[in-house]
Amino acid sequence: MAEELKNTTVAFLVAPEGIEQVELTEPWKSVEATGGTPRLVSTDSGTVQAFNHLDKADTFPVDVTTDDAKVDDFDALVLPGGVANPDYLRTVDSAVALIKAFFDAGKPVAVICHGPWSLVEADVLRGRTITSWPSVRTDIVNAGGNWVDEEVVVCREGPNTLISSRNPDDLPAFNATLVTEFAKQNAAH
């Protein structure tokens, strides 16, 4: 199992601040533990500021900016939550374009908590089933998505696989599912 994601590079797309730290670090560790290479992508170079809910937590170095990131350099995408993180990302054209490019390329995407706000902006939810933090439900439905209240959802409608979870309590299931789904995609290519 430790080599499930060998030769798999996973983009973690985040804003300069406001990322829910465990929604970044726990999936990151799961990718690394299974042989994958996580890379931090943000709208600005330097470091990003994570949070534990509303309290500042750790900072993390950015590997590549959204202006320089190319979807062909990655095998999958993870969109952590935190209220401010996806709210900011959906206002940055290069971030929204990168998300859309992952969908257009048929690459798997995993999103948790408030993260689907970025997917709403990228207009990639029509006809897709997804879960999220409850306050994002109306936005998902208005964007044509089918919202459900489940620990983890795997949707294969559309050009790619979309994995989603509601909140940090769902991280064990979210992490196990994203590794499994990313590995399936990697094996297919």
Tab-separated table of C-alpha atoms in Angstrom:
chain	number	residue	atom	x	y	z
A	1	MET	CA	0.000	0.000	0.000
A	2	ALA	CA	2.879	2.404	0.675
A	3	GLU	CA	3.498	2.745	-3.049
A	4	GLU	CA	-0.078	3.319	-4.257
A	5	LEU	CA	0.681	6.848	-5.461
A	6	LYS	CA	4.253	6.317	-6.658
A	7	ASN	CA	4.922	8.588	-9.657
A	8	THR	CA	1.819	10.646	-8.777
A	9	THR	CA	2.140	14.402	-8.275
A	10	VAL	CA	-0.766	16.028	-6.467
A	11	ALA	CA	-1.468	19.771	-6.500
A	12	PHE	CA	-2.830	21.265	-3.278
A	13	LEU	CA	-4.379	24.591	-4.304
A	14	VAL	CA	-4.709	27.181	-1.544
A	15	ALA	CA	-5.054	30.913	-0.967
A	16	PRO	CA	-2.286	32.947	0.702
A	17	GLU	CA	-4.143	32.620	4.010
A	18	GLY	CA	-7.221	31.100	5.588
A	19	ILE	CA	-6.579	27.423	4.851
A	20	GLU	CA	-7.939	25.033	7.475
A	21	GLN	CA	-4.618	23.469	8.489
A	22	VAL	CA	-5.743	19.863	9.070
A	23	GLU	CA	-7.540	19.875	5.706
A	24	LEU	CA	-4.166	20.635	4.118
A	25	THR	CA	-1.766	18.635	6.285
A	26	GLU	CA	-3.710	15.393	6.733
A	27	PRO	CA	-4.388	14.728	3.015
A	28	TRP	CA	-0.789	15.876	2.295
A	29	LYS	CA	0.546	13.242	4.723
A	30	SER	CA	-1.677	10.582	3.115
A	31	VAL	CA	-0.291	11.392	-0.334
A	32	GLU	CA	3.297	11.254	0.958
A	33	ALA	CA	2.716	8.058	2.971
A	34	THR	CA	1.527	6.257	-0.147
A	35	GLY	CA	4.457	7.315	-2.319
A	36	GLY	CA	2.986	10.418	-3.947
A	37	THR	CA	4.486	13.868	-4.299
A	38	PRO	CA	2.360	16.727	-2.961
A	39	ARG	CA	3.043	20.248	-4.263
A	40	LEU	CA	1.649	23.439	-2.783
A	41	VAL	CA	0.109	25.770	-5.359
A	42	SER	CA	-1.071	29.260	-4.409
A	43	THR	CA	-1.876	32.571	-6.009
A	44	ASP	CA	1.245	34.178	-4.514
A	45	SER	CA	4.807	32.959	-4.009
A	46	GLY	CA	6.433	32.741	-0.578
A	47	THR	CA	4.455	31.119	2.211
A	48	VAL	CA	0.782	30.593	3.032
A	49	GLN	CA	-0.831	31.015	6.444
A	50	ALA	CA	-2.967	28.154	7.707
A	51	PHE	CA	-5.522	28.398	10.506
A	52	ASN	CA	-7.033	26.167	13.160
A	53	HIS	CA	-10.568	27.449	12.705
A	54	LEU	CA	-10.116	31.183	13.440
A	55	ASP	CA	-6.670	31.008	15.075
A	56	LYS	CA	-3.436	31.366	13.126
A	57	ALA	CA	-1.549	28.104	12.841
A	58	ASP	CA	1.532	27.211	10.766
A	59	THR	CA	2.900	28.637	7.534
A	60	PHE	CA	3.864	26.511	4.531
A	61	PRO	CA	6.144	27.237	1.558
A	62	VAL	CA	4.576	27.599	-1.878
A	63	ASP	CA	6.034	25.378	-4.618
A	64	VAL	CA	4.423	27.101	-7.605
A	65	THR	CA	1.969	29.933	-8.250
A	66	THR	CA	-1.284	29.608	-10.139
A	67	ASP	CA	0.203	31.832	-12.855
A	68	ASP	CA	2.984	29.287	-13.447
A	69	ALA	CA	1.222	25.993	-12.635
A	70	LYS	CA	0.358	23.746	-15.567
A	71	VAL	CA	-2.252	21.019	-15.243
A	72	ASP	CA	0.038	18.671	-17.212
A	73	ASP	CA	2.545	18.793	-14.320
A	74	PHE	CA	0.031	17.159	-11.953
A	75	ASP	CA	-1.976	13.955	-11.760
A	76	ALA	CA	-4.654	15.158	-9.309
A	77	LEU	CA	-5.892	18.170	-7.348
A	78	VAL	CA	-6.841	18.646	-3.682
A	79	LEU	CA	-8.834	21.683	-2.560
A	80	PRO	CA	-8.693	22.116	1.237
A	81	GLY	CA	-11.328	24.164	3.009
A	82	GLY	CA	-11.367	26.901	5.571
A	83	VAL	CA	-13.892	29.667	5.007
A	84	ALA	CA	-11.469	32.331	3.730
A	85	ASN	CA	-9.419	29.976	1.527
A	86	PRO	CA	-11.973	29.043	-1.189
A	87	ASP	CA	-13.709	32.401	-0.859
A	88	TYR	CA	-10.462	34.069	-1.939
A	89	LEU	CA	-9.560	31.475	-4.601
A	90	ARG	CA	-12.859	31.974	-6.413
A	91	THR	CA	-11.935	35.636	-6.975
A	92	VAL	CA	-8.601	34.884	-8.690
A	93	ASP	CA	-8.906	34.117	-12.406
A	94	SER	CA	-5.730	32.001	-12.581
A	95	ALA	CA	-6.908	29.800	-9.688
A	96	VAL	CA	-10.366	29.284	-11.198
A	97	ALA	CA	-8.812	28.545	-14.609
A	98	LEU	CA	-6.479	25.951	-13.064
A	99	ILE	CA	-9.387	24.196	-11.340
A	100	LYS	CA	-11.359	24.156	-14.592
A	101	ALA	CA	-8.297	22.777	-16.418
A	102	PHE	CA	-8.171	19.774	-14.061
A	103	PHE	CA	-11.795	18.995	-14.896
A	104	ASP	CA	-11.266	19.539	-18.632
A	105	ALA	CA	-8.236	17.207	-18.520
A	106	GLY	CA	-10.266	14.487	-16.777
A	107	LYS	CA	-7.996	14.441	-13.726
A	108	PRO	CA	-9.376	13.557	-10.279
A	109	VAL	CA	-10.207	16.321	-7.824
A	110	ALA	CA	-10.760	16.030	-4.060
A	111	VAL	CA	-12.459	18.818	-2.099
A	112	ILE	CA	-13.476	19.227	1.526
A	113	CYS	CA	-15.580	21.512	3.724
A	114	HIS	CA	-15.961	25.017	2.190
A	115	GLY	CA	-13.676	24.068	-0.730
A	116	PRO	CA	-16.551	23.612	-3.214
A	117	TRP	CA	-16.989	27.394	-3.410
A	118	SER	CA	-14.069	27.329	-5.841
A	119	LEU	CA	-15.808	24.618	-7.875
A	120	VAL	CA	-18.972	26.717	-8.028
A	121	GLU	CA	-16.955	29.575	-9.531
A	122	ALA	CA	-15.280	27.222	-12.033
A	123	ASP	CA	-18.769	26.084	-13.143
A	124	VAL	CA	-17.930	22.372	-12.923
A	125	LEU	CA	-20.735	21.094	-10.683
A	126	ARG	CA	-23.674	20.754	-13.085
A	127	GLY	CA	-25.109	17.246	-12.755
A	128	ARG	CA	-22.506	16.208	-10.160
A	129	THR	CA	-23.187	14.815	-6.683
A	130	ILE	CA	-21.099	16.363	-3.916
A	131	THR	CA	-21.045	17.053	-0.194
A	132	SER	CA	-19.627	20.003	1.742
A	133	TRP	CA	-19.953	22.059	4.884
A	134	PRO	CA	-23.741	22.651	5.196
A	135	SER	CA	-23.584	26.413	4.520
A	136	VAL	CA	-22.218	25.756	1.014
A	137	ARG	CA	-25.238	23.604	0.064
A	138	THR	CA	-27.326	26.375	-1.546
A	139	ASP	CA	-24.378	27.559	-3.661
A	140	ILE	CA	-23.791	23.998	-4.903
A	141	VAL	CA	-27.478	23.491	-5.729
A	142	ASN	CA	-27.657	26.881	-7.486
A	143	ALA	CA	-24.606	25.833	-9.543
A	144	GLY	CA	-26.464	22.720	-10.741
A	145	GLY	CA	-24.940	20.230	-8.306
A	146	ASN	CA	-26.712	17.587	-6.253
A	147	TRP	CA	-25.804	18.129	-2.574
A	148	VAL	CA	-25.883	15.210	-0.145
A	149	ASP	CA	-24.989	14.948	3.537
A	150	GLU	CA	-22.497	12.060	3.582
A	151	GLU	CA	-19.036	11.472	5.069
A	152	VAL	CA	-17.413	11.040	1.667
A	153	VAL	CA	-18.865	11.121	-1.837
A	154	VAL	CA	-17.239	9.816	-5.010
A	155	CYS	CA	-18.872	11.214	-8.145
A	156	ARG	CA	-17.875	9.835	-11.537
A	157	GLU	CA	-20.369	11.900	-13.530
A	158	GLY	CA	-18.644	14.182	-15.982
A	159	PRO	CA	-15.078	14.123	-17.274
A	160	ASN	CA	-13.335	13.167	-14.028
A	161	THR	CA	-13.713	11.686	-10.564
A	162	LEU	CA	-14.734	14.152	-7.841
A	163	ILE	CA	-14.185	13.183	-4.193
A	164	SER	CA	-15.789	15.330	-1.479
A	165	SER	CA	-16.228	15.405	2.296
A	166	ARG	CA	-18.024	17.672	4.748
A	167	ASN	CA	-15.531	18.675	7.454
A	168	PRO	CA	-12.366	17.739	9.384
A	169	ASP	CA	-14.182	14.906	11.187
A	170	ASP	CA	-14.445	13.190	7.785
A	171	LEU	CA	-10.686	13.338	7.090
A	172	PRO	CA	-9.941	9.625	7.694
A	173	ALA	CA	-12.524	8.573	5.084
A	174	PHE	CA	-11.628	11.478	2.780
A	175	ASN	CA	-7.906	10.652	2.850
A	176	ALA	CA	-8.395	6.919	2.291
A	177	THR	CA	-10.800	7.579	-0.590
A	178	LEU	CA	-8.647	10.175	-2.342
A	179	VAL	CA	-5.619	7.840	-2.205
A	180	THR	CA	-7.684	4.975	-3.646
A	181	GLU	CA	-9.224	7.111	-6.391
A	182	PHE	CA	-5.971	8.876	-7.293
A	183	ALA	CA	-4.231	5.474	-7.493
A	184	LYS	CA	-6.938	4.143	-9.850
A	185	GLN	CA	-6.431	7.160	-12.104
A	186	ASN	CA	-2.652	6.763	-11.980
A	187	ALA	CA	-2.908	3.054	-12.881
A	188	ALA	CA	-5.141	3.894	-15.847
A	189	HIS	CA	-2.479	6.156	-17.374
